mmCIF file with all atom_site columns, C-alpha atoms in Angstrom:
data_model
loop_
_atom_site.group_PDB
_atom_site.id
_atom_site.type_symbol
_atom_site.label_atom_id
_atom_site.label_alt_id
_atom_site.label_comp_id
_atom_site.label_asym_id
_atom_site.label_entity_id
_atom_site.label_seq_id
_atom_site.pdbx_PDB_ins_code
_atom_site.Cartn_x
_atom_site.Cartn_y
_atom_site.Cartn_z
_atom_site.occupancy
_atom_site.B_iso_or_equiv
_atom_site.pdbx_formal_charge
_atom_site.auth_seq_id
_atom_site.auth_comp_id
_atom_site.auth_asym_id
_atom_site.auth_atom_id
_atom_site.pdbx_PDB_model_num
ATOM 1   C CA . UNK A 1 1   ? 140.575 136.136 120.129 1.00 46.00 ? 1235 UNK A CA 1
ATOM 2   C CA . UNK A 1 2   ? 138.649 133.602 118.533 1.00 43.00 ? 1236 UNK A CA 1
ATOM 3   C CA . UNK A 1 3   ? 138.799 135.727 115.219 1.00 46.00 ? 1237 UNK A CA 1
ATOM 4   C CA . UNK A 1 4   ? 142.580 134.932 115.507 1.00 48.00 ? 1238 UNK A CA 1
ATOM 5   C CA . UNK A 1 5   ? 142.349 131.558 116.420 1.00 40.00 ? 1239 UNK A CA 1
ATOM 6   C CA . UNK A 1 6   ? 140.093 130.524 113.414 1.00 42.00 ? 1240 UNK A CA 1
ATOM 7   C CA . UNK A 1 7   ? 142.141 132.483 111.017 1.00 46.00 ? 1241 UNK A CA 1
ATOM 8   C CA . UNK A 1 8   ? 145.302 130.991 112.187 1.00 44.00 ? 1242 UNK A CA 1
ATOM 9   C CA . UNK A 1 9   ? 143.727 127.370 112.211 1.00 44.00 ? 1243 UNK A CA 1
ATOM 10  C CA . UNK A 1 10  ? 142.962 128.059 108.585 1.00 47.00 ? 1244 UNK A CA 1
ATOM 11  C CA . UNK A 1 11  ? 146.636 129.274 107.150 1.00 49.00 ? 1245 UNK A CA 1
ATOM 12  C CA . UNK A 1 12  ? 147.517 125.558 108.322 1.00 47.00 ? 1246 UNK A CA 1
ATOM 13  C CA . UNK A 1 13  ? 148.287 123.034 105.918 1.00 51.00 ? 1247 UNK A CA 1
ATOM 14  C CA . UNK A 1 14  ? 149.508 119.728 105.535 1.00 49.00 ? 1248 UNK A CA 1
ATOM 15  C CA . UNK A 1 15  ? 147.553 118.262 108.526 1.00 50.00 ? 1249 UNK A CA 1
ATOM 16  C CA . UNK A 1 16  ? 146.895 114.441 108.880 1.00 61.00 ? 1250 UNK A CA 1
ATOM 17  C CA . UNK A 1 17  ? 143.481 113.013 108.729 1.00 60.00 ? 1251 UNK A CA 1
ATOM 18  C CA . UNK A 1 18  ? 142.773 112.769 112.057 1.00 65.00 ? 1252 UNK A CA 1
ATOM 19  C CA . UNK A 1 19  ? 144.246 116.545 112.956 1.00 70.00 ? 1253 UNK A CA 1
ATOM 20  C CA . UNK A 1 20  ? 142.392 117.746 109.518 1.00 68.00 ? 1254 UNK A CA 1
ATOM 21  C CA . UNK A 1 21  ? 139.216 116.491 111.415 1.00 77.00 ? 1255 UNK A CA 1
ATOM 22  C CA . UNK A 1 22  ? 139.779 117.939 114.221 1.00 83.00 ? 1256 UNK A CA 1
ATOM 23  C CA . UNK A 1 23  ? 140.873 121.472 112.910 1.00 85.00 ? 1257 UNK A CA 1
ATOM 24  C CA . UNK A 1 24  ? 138.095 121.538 110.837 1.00 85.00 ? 1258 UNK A CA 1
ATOM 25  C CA . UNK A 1 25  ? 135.311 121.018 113.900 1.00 88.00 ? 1259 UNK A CA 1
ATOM 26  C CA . UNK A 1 26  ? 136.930 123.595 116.062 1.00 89.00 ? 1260 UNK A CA 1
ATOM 27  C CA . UNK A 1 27  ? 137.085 125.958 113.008 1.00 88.00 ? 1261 UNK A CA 1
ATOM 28  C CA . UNK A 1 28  ? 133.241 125.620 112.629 1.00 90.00 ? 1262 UNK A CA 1
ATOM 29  C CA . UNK A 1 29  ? 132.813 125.909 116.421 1.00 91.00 ? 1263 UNK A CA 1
ATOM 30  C CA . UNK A 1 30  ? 134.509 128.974 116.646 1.00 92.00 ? 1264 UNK A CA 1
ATOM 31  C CA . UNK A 1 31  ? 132.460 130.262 113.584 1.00 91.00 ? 1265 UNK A CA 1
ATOM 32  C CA . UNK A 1 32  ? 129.491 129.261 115.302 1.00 92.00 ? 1266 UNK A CA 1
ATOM 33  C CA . UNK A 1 33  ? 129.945 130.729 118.569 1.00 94.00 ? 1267 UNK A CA 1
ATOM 34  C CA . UNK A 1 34  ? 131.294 134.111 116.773 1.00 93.00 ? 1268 UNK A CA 1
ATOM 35  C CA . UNK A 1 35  ? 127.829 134.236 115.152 1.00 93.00 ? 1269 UNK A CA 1
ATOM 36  C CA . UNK A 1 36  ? 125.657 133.115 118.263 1.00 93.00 ? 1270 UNK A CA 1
ATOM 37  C CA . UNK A 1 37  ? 127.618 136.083 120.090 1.00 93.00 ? 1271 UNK A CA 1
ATOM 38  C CA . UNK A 1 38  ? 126.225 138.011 117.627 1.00 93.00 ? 1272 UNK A CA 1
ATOM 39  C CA . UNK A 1 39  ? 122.538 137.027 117.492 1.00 92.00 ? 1273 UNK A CA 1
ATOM 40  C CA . UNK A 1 40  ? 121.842 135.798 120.953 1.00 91.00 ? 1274 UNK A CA 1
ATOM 41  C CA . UNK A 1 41  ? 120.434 138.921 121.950 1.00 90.00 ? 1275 UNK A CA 1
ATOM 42  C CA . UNK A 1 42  ? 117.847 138.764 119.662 1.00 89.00 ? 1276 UNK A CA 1
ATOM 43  C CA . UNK A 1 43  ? 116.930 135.186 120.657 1.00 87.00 ? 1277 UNK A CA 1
ATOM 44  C CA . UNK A 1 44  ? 116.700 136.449 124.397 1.00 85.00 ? 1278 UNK A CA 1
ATOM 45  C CA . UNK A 1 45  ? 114.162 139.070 123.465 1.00 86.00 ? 1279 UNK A CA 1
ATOM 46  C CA . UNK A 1 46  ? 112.458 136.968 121.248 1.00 86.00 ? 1280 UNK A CA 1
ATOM 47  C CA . UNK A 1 47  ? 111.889 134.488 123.658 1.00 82.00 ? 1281 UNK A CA 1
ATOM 48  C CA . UNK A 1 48  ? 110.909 137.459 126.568 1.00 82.00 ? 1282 UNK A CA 1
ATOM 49  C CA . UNK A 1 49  ? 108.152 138.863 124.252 1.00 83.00 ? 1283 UNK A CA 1
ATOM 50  C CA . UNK A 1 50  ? 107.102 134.840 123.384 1.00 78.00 ? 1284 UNK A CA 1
ATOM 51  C CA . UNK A 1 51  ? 106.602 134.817 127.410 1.00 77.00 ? 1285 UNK A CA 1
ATOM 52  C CA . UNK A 1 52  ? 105.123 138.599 127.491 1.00 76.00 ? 1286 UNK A CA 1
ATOM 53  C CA . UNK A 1 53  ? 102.136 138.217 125.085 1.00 77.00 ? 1287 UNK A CA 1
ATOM 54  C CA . UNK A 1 54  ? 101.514 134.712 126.541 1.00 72.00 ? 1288 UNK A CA 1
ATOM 55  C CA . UNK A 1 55  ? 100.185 136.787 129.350 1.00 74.00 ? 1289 UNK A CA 1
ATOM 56  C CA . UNK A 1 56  ? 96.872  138.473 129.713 1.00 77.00 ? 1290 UNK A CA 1
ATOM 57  C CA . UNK A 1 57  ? 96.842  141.586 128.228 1.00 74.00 ? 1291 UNK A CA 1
ATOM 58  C CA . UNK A 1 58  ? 96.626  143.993 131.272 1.00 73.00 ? 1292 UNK A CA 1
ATOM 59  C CA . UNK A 1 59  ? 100.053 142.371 132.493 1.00 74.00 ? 1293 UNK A CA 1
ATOM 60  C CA . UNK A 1 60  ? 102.249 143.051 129.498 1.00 76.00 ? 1294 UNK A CA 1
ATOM 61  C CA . UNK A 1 61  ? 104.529 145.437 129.926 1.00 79.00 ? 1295 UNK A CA 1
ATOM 62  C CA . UNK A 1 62  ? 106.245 145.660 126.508 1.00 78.00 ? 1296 UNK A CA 1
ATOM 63  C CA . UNK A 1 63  ? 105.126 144.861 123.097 1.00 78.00 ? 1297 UNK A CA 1
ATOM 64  C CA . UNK A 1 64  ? 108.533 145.643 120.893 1.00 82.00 ? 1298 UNK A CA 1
ATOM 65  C CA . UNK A 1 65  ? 111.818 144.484 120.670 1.00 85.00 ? 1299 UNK A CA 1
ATOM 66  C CA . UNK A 1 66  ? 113.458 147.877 121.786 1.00 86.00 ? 1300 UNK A CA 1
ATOM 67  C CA . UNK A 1 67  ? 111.385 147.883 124.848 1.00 84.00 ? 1301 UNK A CA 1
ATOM 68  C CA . UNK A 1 68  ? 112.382 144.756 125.751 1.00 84.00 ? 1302 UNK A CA 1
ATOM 69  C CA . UNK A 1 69  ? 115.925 144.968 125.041 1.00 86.00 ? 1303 UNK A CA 1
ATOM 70  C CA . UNK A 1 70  ? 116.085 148.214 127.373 1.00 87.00 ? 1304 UNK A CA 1
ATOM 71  C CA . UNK A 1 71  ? 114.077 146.303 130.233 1.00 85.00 ? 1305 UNK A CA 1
ATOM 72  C CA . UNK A 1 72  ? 116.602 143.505 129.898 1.00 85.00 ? 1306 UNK A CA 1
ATOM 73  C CA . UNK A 1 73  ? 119.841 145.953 130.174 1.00 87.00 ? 1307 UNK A CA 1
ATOM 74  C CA . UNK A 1 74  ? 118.163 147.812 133.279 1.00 87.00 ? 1308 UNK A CA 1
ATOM 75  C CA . UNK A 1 75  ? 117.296 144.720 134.918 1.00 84.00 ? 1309 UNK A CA 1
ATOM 76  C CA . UNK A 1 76  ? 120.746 143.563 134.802 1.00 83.00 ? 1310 UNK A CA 1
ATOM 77  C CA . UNK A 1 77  ? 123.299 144.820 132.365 1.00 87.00 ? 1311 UNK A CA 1
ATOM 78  C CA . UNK A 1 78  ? 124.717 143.027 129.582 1.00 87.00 ? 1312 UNK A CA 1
ATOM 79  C CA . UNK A 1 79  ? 124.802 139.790 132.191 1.00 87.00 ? 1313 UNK A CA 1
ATOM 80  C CA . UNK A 1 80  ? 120.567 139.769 131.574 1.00 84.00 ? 1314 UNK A CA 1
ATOM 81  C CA . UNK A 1 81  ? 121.089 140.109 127.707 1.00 86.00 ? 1315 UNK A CA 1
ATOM 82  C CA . UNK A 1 82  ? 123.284 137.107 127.712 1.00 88.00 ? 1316 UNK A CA 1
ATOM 83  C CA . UNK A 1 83  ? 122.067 134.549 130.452 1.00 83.00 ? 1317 UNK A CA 1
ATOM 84  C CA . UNK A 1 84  ? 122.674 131.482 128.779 1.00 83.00 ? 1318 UNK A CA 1
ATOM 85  C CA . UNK A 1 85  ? 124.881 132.305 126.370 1.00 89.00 ? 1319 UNK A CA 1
ATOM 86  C CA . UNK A 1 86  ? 128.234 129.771 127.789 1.00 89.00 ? 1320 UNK A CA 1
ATOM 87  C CA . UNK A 1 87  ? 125.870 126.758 127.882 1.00 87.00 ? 1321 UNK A CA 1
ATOM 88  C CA . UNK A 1 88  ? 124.414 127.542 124.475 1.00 90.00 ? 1322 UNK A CA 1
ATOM 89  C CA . UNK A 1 89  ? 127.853 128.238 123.479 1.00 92.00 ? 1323 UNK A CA 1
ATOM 90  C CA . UNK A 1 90  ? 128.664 124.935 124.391 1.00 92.00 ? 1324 UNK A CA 1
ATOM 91  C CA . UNK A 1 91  ? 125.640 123.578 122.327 1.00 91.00 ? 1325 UNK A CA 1
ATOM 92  C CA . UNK A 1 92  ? 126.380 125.571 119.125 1.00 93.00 ? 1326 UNK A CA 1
ATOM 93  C CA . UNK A 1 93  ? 130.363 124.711 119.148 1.00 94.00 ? 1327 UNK A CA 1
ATOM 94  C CA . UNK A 1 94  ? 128.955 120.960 118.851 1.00 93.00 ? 1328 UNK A CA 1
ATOM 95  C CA . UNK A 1 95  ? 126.654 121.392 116.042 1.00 93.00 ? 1329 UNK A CA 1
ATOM 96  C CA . UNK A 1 96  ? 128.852 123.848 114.161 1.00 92.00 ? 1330 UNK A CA 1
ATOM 97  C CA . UNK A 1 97  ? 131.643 121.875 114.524 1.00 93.00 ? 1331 UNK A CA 1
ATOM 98  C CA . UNK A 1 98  ? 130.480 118.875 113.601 1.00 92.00 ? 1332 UNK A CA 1
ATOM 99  C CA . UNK A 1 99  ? 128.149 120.757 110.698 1.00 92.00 ? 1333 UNK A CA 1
ATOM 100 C CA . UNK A 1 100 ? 130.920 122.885 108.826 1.00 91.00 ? 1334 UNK A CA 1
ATOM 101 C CA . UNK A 1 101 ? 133.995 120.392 109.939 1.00 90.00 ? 1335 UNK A CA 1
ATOM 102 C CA . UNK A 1 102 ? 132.213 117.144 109.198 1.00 90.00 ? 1336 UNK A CA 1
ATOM 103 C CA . UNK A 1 103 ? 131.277 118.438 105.796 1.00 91.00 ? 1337 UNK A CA 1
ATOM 104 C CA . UNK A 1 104 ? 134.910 119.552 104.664 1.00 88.00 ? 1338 UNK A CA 1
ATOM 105 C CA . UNK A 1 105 ? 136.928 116.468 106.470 1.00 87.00 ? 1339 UNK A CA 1
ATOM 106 C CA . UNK A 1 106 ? 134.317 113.788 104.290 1.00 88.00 ? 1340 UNK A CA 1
ATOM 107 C CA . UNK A 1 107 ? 134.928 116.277 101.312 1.00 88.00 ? 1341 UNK A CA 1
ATOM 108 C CA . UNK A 1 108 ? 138.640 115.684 101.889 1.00 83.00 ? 1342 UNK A CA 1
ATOM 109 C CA . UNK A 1 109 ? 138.433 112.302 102.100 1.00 83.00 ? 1343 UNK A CA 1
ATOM 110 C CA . UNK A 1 110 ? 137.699 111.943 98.448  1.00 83.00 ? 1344 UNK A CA 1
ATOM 111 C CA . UNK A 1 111 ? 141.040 113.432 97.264  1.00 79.00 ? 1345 UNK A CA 1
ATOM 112 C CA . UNK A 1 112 ? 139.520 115.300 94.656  1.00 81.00 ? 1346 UNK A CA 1
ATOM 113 C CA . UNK A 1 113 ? 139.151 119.314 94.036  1.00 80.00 ? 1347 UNK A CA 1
ATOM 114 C CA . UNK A 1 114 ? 135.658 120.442 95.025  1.00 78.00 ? 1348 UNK A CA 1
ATOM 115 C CA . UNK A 1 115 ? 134.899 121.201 91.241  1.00 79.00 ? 1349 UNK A CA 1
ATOM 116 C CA . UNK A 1 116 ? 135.491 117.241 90.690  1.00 83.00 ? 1350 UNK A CA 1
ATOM 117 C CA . UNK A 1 117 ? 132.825 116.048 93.823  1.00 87.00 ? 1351 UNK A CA 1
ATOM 118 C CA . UNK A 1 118 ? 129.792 115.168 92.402  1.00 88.00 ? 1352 UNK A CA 1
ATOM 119 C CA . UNK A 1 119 ? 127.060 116.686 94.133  1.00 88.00 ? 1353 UNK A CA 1
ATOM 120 C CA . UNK A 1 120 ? 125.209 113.876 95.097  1.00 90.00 ? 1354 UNK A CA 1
ATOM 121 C CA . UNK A 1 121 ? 128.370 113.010 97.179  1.00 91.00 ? 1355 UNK A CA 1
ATOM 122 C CA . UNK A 1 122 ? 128.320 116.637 98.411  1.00 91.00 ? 1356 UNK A CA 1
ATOM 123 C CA . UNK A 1 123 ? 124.596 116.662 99.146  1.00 91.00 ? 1357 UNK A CA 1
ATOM 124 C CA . UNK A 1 124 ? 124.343 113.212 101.302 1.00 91.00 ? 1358 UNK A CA 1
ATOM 125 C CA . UNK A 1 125 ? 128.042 114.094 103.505 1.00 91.00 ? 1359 UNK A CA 1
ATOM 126 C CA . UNK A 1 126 ? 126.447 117.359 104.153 1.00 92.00 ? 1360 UNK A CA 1
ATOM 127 C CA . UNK A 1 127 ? 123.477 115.460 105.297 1.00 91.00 ? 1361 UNK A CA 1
ATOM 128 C CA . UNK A 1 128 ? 125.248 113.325 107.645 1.00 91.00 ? 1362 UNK A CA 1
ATOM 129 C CA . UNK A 1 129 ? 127.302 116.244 109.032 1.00 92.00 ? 1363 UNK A CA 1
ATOM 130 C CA . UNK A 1 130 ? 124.128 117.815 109.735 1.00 91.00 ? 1364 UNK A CA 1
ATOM 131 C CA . UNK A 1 131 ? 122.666 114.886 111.556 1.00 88.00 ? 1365 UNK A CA 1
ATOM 132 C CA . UNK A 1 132 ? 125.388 113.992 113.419 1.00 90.00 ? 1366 UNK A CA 1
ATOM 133 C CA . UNK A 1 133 ? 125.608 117.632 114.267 1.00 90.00 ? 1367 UNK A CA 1
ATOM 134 C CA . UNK A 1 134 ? 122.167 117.916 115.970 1.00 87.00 ? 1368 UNK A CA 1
ATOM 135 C CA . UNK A 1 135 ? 121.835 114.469 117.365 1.00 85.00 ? 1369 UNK A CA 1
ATOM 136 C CA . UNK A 1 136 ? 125.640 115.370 119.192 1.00 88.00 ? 1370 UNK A CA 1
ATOM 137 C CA . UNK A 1 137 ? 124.328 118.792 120.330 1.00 89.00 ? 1371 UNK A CA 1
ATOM 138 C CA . UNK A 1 138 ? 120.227 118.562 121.242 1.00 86.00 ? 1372 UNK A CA 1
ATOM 139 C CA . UNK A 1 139 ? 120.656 117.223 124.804 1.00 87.00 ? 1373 UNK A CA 1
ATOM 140 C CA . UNK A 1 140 ? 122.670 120.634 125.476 1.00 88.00 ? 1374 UNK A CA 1
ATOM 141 C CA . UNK A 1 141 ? 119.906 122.533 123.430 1.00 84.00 ? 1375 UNK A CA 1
ATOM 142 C CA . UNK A 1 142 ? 117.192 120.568 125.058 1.00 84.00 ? 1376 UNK A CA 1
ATOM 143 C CA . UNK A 1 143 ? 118.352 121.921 128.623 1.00 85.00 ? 1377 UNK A CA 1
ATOM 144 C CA . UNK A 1 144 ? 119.302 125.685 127.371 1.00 84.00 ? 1378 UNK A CA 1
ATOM 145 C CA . UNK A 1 145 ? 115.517 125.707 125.983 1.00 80.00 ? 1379 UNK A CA 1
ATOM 146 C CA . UNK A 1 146 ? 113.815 124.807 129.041 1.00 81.00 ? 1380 UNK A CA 1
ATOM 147 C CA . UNK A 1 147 ? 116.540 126.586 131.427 1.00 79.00 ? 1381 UNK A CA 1
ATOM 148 C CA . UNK A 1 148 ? 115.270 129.741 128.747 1.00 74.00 ? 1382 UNK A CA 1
ATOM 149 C CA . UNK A 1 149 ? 112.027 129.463 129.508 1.00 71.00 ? 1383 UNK A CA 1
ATOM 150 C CA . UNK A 1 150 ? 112.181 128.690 133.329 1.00 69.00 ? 1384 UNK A CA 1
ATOM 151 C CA . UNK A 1 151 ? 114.058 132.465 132.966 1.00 67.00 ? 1385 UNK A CA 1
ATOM 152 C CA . UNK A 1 152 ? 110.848 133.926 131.753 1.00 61.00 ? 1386 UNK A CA 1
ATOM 153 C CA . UNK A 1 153 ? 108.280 131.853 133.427 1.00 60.00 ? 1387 UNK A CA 1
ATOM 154 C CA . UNK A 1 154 ? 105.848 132.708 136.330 1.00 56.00 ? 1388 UNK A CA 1
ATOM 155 C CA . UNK A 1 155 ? 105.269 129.161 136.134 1.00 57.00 ? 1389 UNK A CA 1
ATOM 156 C CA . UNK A 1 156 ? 106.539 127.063 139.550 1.00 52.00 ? 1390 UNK A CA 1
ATOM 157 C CA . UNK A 1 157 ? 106.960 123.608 137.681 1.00 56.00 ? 1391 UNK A CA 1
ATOM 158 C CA . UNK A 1 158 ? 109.063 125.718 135.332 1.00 58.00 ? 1392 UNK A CA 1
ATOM 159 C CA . UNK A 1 159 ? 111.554 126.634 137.861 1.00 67.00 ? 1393 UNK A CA 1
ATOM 160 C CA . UNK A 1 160 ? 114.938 125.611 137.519 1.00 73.00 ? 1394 UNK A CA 1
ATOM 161 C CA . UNK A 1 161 ? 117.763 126.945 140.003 1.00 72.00 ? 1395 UNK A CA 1
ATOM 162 C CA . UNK A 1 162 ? 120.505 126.422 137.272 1.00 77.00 ? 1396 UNK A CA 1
ATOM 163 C CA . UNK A 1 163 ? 121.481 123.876 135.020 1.00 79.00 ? 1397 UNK A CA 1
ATOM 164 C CA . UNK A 1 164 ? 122.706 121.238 136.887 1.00 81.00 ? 1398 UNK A CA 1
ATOM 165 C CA . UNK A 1 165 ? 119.251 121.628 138.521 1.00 82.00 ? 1399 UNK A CA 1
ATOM 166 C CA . UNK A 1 166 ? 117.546 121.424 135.380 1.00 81.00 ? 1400 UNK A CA 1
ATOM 167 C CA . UNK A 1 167 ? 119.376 118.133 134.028 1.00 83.00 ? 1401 UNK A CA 1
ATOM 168 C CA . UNK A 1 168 ? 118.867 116.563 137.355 1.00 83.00 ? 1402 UNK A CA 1
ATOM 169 C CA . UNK A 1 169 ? 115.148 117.065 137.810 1.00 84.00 ? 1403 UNK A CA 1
ATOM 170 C CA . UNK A 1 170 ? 114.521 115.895 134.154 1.00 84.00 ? 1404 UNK A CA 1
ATOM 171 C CA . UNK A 1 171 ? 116.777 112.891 134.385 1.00 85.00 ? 1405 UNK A CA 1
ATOM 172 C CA . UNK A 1 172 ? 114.851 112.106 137.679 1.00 85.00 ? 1406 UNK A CA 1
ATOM 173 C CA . UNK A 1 173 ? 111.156 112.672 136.423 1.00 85.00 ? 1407 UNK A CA 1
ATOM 174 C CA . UNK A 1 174 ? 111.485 112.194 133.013 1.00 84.00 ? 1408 UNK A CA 1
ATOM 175 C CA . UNK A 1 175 ? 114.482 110.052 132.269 1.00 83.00 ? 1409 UNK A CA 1
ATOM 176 C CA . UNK A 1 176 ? 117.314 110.239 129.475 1.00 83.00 ? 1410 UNK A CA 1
ATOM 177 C CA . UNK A 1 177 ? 115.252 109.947 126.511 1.00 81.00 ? 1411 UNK A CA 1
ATOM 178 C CA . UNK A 1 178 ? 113.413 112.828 127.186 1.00 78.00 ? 1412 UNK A CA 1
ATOM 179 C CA . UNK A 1 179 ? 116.913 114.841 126.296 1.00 81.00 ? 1413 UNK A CA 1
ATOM 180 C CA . UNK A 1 180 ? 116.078 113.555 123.147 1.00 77.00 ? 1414 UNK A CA 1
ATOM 181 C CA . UNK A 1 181 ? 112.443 114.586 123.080 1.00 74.00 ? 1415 UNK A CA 1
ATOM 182 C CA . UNK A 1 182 ? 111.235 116.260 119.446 1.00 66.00 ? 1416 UNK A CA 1
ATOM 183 C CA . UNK A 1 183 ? 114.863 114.863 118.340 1.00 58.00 ? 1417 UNK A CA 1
ATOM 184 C CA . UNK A 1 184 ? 113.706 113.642 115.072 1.00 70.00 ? 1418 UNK A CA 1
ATOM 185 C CA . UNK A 1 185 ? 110.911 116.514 114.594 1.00 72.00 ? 1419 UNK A CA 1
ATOM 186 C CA . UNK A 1 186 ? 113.823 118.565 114.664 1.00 71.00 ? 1420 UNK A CA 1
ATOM 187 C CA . UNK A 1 187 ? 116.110 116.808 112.101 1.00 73.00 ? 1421 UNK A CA 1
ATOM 188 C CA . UNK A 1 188 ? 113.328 116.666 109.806 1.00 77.00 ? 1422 UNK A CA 1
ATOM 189 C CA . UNK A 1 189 ? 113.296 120.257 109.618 1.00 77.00 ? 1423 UNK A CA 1
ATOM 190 C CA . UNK A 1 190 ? 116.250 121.039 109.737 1.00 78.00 ? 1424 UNK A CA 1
ATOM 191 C CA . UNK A 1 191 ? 117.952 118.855 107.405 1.00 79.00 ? 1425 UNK A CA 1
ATOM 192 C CA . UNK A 1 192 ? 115.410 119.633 104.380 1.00 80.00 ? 1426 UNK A CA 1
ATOM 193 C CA . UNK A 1 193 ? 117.321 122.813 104.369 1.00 84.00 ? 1427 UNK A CA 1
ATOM 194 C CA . UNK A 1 194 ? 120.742 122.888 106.204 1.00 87.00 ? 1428 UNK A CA 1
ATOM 195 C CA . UNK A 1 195 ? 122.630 120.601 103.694 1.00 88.00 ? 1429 UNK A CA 1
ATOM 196 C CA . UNK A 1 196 ? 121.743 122.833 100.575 1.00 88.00 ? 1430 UNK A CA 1
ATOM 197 C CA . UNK A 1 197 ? 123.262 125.807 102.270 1.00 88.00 ? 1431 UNK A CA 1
ATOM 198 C CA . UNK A 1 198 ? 126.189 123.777 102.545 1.00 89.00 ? 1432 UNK A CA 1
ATOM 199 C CA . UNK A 1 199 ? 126.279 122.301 99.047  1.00 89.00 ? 1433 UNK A CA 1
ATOM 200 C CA . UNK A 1 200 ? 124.866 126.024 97.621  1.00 89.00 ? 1434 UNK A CA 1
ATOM 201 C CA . UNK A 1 201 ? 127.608 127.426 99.621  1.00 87.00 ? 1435 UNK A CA 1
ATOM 202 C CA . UNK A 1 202 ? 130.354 125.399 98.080  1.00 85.00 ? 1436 UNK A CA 1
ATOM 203 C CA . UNK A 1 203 ? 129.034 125.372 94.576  1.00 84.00 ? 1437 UNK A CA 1
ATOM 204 C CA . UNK A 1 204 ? 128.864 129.023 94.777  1.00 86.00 ? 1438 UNK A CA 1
ATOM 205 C CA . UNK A 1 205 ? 132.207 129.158 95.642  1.00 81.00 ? 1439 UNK A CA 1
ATOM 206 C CA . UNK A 1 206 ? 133.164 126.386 93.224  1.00 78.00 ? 1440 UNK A CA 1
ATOM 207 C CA . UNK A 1 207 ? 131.733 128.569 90.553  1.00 79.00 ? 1441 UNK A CA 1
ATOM 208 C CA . UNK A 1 208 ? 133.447 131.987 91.418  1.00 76.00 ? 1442 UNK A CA 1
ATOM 209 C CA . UNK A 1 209 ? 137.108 130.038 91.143  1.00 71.00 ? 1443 UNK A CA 1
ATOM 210 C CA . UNK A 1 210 ? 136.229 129.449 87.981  1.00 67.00 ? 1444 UNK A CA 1
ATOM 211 C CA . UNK A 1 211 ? 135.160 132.875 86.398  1.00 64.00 ? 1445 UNK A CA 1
ATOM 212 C CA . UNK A 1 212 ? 137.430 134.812 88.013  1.00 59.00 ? 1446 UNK A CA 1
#
């Protein structure tokens, strides 16, 4: 379904600004949750065996991602596998979005064919897409990581009942900057390498319009 959606959403033209903007976040929402879907089992075991060798070593029970995945599917189906997943879907439709959809509306703005944007232009909107992207989405992503590891943690100040649970106690004992905690840790990292796959990306593209 969301296959068709995005492919239909891109045979469109002739939009106005405002429904170009929008067409082109839920595009790269779409394409972002298609991928999470994808991948989000391997973050889930990940983050199990993270937990699993934090404890000593006569208590852990598996040591390999196959293990794990198995234990995960036994304990409770495809349900266990994907705890999470709507609320991170939620978070990764926001950063997408505004990632892929911000980039191509500010590229559109210029009125010129990609080959004619100068990539210093490219570079900085895909920086600001990406920012805007992350500081829009890490409240959602701050909550999904602690709700993960409240999942997988024999830890009782870890415990969360469910998400609403886990935005009220941190809005209560730590207040709404702490959504925000690591914010600019994270766009540091992030953004020395997410806006050159955008502008790599496009030149790439760019390139293989021409030569073929």
């Amino acid at each position: 379904m969301i296959t068709t959606i995005f492919f239909v959403l891109l045979s469109i033209e002739n939009w106005s600004i405002h429904e170009l903007s929008l067409t082109n976040i839920l595009k790269g929402g779409l394409a972002g949750i298609a991928t999470l879907a994808i991948t989000y089992p391997a973050d889930i075991v990940r983050l199990k065996l993270v937990n699993e060798f934090a404890k000593p070593s006569d208590q852990i029970r598996f040591v390999n991602y196959q293990d794990t995945l198995k234990y995960l599917y036994n304990l409770g189906g495809l349900r266990a596998i994907y705890q999470g997943f709507l609320l991170s879907s939620l978070g990764t439709f926001i950063y997408r979005g505004i990632y892929f959809g911000g980039y191509d509306t500010m590229k559109h703005l210029t009125g010129q064919r990609d080959r004619e944007i100068s990539l210093q232009y490219k570079y900085m909107s895909a920086l600001v897409s990406t920012i805007a992207g992350l500081c829009a989405s890490f409240p959602i992503e701050n909550i999904r990581r602690r709700m993960s590891h409240s999942m997988f943690s024999s830890e009782p100040k870890m415990f969360f009942v469910n998400y609403q649970d886990c935005l009220h106690q941190v809005l209560t004992n730590e207040g709404a900057k702490s959504l925000f905690k690591v914010n600019f840790i994270t766009i540091y990292r992030v953004c020395l390498g997410a806006p050159l796959v955008l502008v790599l990306y496009d030149e790439l593209k760019t390139l293989s319009r021409i030569y073929t």
